[in-house]
Short mmCIF file of C-alpha atoms in Angstrom, two decimals:
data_model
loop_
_atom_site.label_atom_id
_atom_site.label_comp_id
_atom_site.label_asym_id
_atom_site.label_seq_id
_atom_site.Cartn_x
_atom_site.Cartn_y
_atom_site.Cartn_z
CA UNK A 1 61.93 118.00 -22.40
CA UNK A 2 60.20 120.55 -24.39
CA UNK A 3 61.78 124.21 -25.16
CA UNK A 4 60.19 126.71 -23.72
CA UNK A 5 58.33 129.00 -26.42
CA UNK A 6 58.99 132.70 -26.70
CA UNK A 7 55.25 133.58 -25.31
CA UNK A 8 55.51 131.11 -22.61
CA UNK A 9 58.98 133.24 -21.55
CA UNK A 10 57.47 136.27 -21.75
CA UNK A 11 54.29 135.11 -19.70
CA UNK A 12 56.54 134.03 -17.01
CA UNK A 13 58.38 137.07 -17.22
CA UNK A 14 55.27 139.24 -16.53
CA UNK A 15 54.13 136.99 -13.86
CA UNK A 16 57.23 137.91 -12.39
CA UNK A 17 57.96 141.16 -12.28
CA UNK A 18 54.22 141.76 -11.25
CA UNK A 19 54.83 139.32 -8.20
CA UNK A 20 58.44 141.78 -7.44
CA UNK A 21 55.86 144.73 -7.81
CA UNK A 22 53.64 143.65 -5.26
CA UNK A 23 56.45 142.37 -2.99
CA UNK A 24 58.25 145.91 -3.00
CA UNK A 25 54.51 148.54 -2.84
CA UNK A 26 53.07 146.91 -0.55
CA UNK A 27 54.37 146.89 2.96
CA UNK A 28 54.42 143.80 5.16
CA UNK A 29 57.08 144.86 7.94
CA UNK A 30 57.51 148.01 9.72
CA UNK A 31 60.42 148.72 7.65
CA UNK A 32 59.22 149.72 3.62
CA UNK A 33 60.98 147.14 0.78
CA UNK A 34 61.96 144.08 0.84
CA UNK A 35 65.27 141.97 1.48
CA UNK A 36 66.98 140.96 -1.34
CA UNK A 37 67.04 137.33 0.28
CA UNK A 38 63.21 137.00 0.12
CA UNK A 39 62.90 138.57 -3.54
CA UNK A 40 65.19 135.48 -4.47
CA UNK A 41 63.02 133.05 -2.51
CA UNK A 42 59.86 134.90 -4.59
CA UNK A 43 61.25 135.26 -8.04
CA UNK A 44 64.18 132.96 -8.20
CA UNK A 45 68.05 133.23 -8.89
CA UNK A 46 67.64 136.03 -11.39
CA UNK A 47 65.77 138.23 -9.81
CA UNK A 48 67.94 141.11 -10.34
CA UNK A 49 67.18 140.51 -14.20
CA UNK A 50 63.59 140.99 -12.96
CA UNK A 51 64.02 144.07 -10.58
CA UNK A 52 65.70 145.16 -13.95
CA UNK A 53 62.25 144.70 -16.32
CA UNK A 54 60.78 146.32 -13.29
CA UNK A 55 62.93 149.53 -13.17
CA UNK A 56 62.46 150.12 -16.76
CA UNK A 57 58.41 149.83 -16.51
CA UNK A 58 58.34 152.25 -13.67
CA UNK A 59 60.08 154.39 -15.32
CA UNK A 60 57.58 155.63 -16.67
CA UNK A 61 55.85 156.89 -13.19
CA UNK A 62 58.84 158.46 -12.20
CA UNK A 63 59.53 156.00 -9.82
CA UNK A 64 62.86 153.20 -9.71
CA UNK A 65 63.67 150.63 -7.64
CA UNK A 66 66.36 151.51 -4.98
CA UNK A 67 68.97 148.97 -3.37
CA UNK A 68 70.01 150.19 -0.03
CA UNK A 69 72.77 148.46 1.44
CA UNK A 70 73.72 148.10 5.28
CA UNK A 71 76.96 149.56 4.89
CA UNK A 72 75.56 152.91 3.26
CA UNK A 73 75.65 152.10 -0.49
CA UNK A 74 72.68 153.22 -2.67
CA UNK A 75 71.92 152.38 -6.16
CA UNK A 76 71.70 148.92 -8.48
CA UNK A 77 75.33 147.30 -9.55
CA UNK A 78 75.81 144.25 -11.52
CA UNK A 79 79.09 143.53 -10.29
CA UNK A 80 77.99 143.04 -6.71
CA UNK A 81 78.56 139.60 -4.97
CA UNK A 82 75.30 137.48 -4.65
CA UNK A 83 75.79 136.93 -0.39
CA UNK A 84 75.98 140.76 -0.09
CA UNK A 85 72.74 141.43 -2.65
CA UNK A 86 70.80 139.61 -0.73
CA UNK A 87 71.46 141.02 2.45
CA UNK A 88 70.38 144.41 1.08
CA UNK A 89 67.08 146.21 0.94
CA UNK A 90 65.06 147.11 -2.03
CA UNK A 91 62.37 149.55 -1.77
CA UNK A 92 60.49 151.52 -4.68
CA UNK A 93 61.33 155.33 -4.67
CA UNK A 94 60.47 158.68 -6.58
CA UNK A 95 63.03 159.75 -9.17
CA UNK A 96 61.80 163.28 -9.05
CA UNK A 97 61.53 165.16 -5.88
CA UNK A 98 57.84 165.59 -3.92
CA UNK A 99 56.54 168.80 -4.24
CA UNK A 100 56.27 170.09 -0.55
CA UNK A 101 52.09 169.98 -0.69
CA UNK A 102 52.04 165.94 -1.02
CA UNK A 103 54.74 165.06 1.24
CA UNK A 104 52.01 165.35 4.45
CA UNK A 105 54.60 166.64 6.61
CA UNK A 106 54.83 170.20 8.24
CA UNK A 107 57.09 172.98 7.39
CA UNK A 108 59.00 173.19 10.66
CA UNK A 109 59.27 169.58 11.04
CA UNK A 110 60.92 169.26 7.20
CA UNK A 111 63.03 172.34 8.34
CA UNK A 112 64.10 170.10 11.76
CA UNK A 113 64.83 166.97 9.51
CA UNK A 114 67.02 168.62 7.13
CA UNK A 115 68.96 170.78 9.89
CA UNK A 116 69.78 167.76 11.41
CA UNK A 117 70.73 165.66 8.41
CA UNK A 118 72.99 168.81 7.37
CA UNK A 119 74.81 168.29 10.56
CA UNK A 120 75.47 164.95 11.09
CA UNK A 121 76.96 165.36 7.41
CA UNK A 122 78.92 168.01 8.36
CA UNK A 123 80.22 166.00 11.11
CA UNK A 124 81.48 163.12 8.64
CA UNK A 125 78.10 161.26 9.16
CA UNK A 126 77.83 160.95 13.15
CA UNK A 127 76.97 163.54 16.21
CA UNK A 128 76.50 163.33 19.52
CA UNK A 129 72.37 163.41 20.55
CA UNK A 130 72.99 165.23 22.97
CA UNK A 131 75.03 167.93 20.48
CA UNK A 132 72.31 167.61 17.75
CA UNK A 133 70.11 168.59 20.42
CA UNK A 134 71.44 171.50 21.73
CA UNK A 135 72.30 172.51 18.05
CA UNK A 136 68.33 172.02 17.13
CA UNK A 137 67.07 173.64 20.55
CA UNK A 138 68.72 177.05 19.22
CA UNK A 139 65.95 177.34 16.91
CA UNK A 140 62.98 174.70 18.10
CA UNK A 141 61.02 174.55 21.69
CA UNK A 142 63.23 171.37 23.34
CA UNK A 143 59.97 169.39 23.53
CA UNK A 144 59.53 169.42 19.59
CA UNK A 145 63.10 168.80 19.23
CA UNK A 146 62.96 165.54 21.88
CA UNK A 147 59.98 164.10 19.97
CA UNK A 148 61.31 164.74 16.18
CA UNK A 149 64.62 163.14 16.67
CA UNK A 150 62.23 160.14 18.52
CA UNK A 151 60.60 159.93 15.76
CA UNK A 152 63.13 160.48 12.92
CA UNK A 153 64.44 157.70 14.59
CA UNK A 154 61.15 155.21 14.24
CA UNK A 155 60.93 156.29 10.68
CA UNK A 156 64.42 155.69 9.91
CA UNK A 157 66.15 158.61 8.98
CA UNK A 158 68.11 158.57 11.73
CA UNK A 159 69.91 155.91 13.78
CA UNK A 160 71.55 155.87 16.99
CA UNK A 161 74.28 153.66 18.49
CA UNK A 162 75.17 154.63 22.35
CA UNK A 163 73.48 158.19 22.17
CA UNK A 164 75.27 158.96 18.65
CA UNK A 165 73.09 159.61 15.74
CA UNK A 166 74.17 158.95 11.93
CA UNK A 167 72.63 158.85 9.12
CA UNK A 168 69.67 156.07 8.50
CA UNK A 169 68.78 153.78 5.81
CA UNK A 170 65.58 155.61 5.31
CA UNK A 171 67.81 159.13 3.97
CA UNK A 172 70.34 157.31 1.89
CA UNK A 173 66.92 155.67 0.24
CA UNK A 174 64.50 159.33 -0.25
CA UNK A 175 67.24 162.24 0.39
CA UNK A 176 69.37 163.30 -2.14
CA UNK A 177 72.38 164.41 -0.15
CA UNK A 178 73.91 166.76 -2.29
CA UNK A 179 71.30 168.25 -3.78
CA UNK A 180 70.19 169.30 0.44
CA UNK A 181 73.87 170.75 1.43
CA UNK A 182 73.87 172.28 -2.23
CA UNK A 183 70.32 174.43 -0.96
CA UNK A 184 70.94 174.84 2.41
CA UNK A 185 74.58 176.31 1.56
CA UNK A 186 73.12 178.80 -1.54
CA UNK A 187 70.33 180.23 1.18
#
């Protein structure tokens, strides 16, 4: 059996991490990113050494790859078991934040988003619907606030378990946290 040469490596590398590129841009379910289960099926054992190459070559774009785990967990550890890895989502992301012109989304309905994320984390990551509503009806005609939180929802920044919203993957992936309660409490 013949060793493989530094340039063959390399090649195989590159095939690689181009193969976990196009897995993670381009969408295939209705949910962005892809399990950490199918990138092994894809790219083998170590793909986290490939998400890795990948990280550092879109790093240059500005952009990083994000793990999202069920339980609320954000970011890329080493020390992670293998069962629970794969169970998580990876999705490419923006390292810098979108100025507001590019983000295709209207004023008020940016202004609804983060008045309801800033409550449900005010309320140690779950509210009532019913109390998000009312709080979001203060300032919003009821219709606009029944179809936002609809479709906050579908898009995943919300979720909601017997009429009680929390947080949803789609925020711990794109909204900084912090950074929101740290603007919304200086205005």
């Amino acid at each position: 059996m013949e060793e493989e040469t530094e340039e063959e490596l390399r090649t195989r590398t590159e095939r690689k991490v181009k193969k976990a590129a196009q897995l993670l841009l381009f969408r295939r379910h209705r949910i962005p990113g892809v399990k950490g289960w199918e990138l092994k099926k894809a790219l083998g054992d170590n793909y986290m050494e490939v998400i890795g190459v990948l990280n550092s070559t879109l790093d240059r774009f500005g952009m990083e790859v994000k793990r999202i785990s069920e339980g609320g967990g954000t970011g890329i550890d080493k020390g992670e078991g293998e069962e629970k890895t794969e169970r998580d989502r990876f999705m490419i992301v923006l390292k810098s934040h979108l100025i507001e012109k590019a983000s295709g989304a209207r004023i008020d309905d940016v202004a609804m988003l983060s008045a309801t994320l800033a409550y449900i984390i005010s309320k140690q990551g779950k509210a009532p619907r019913k109390a998000v509503e009312d709080f979001l009806s203060d300032k919003f005609p009821k219709r606009r606030v029944y179809f936002a939180l609809d479709r906050y929802l579908k898009q995943g920044y919300l979720g909601e378990d017997d009429k009680v919203l929390y947080i949803g993957w789609r925020t711990r992936a794109e909204v900084d946290r912090k950074t929101l309660l740290d603007l919304i409490l200086a205005s």
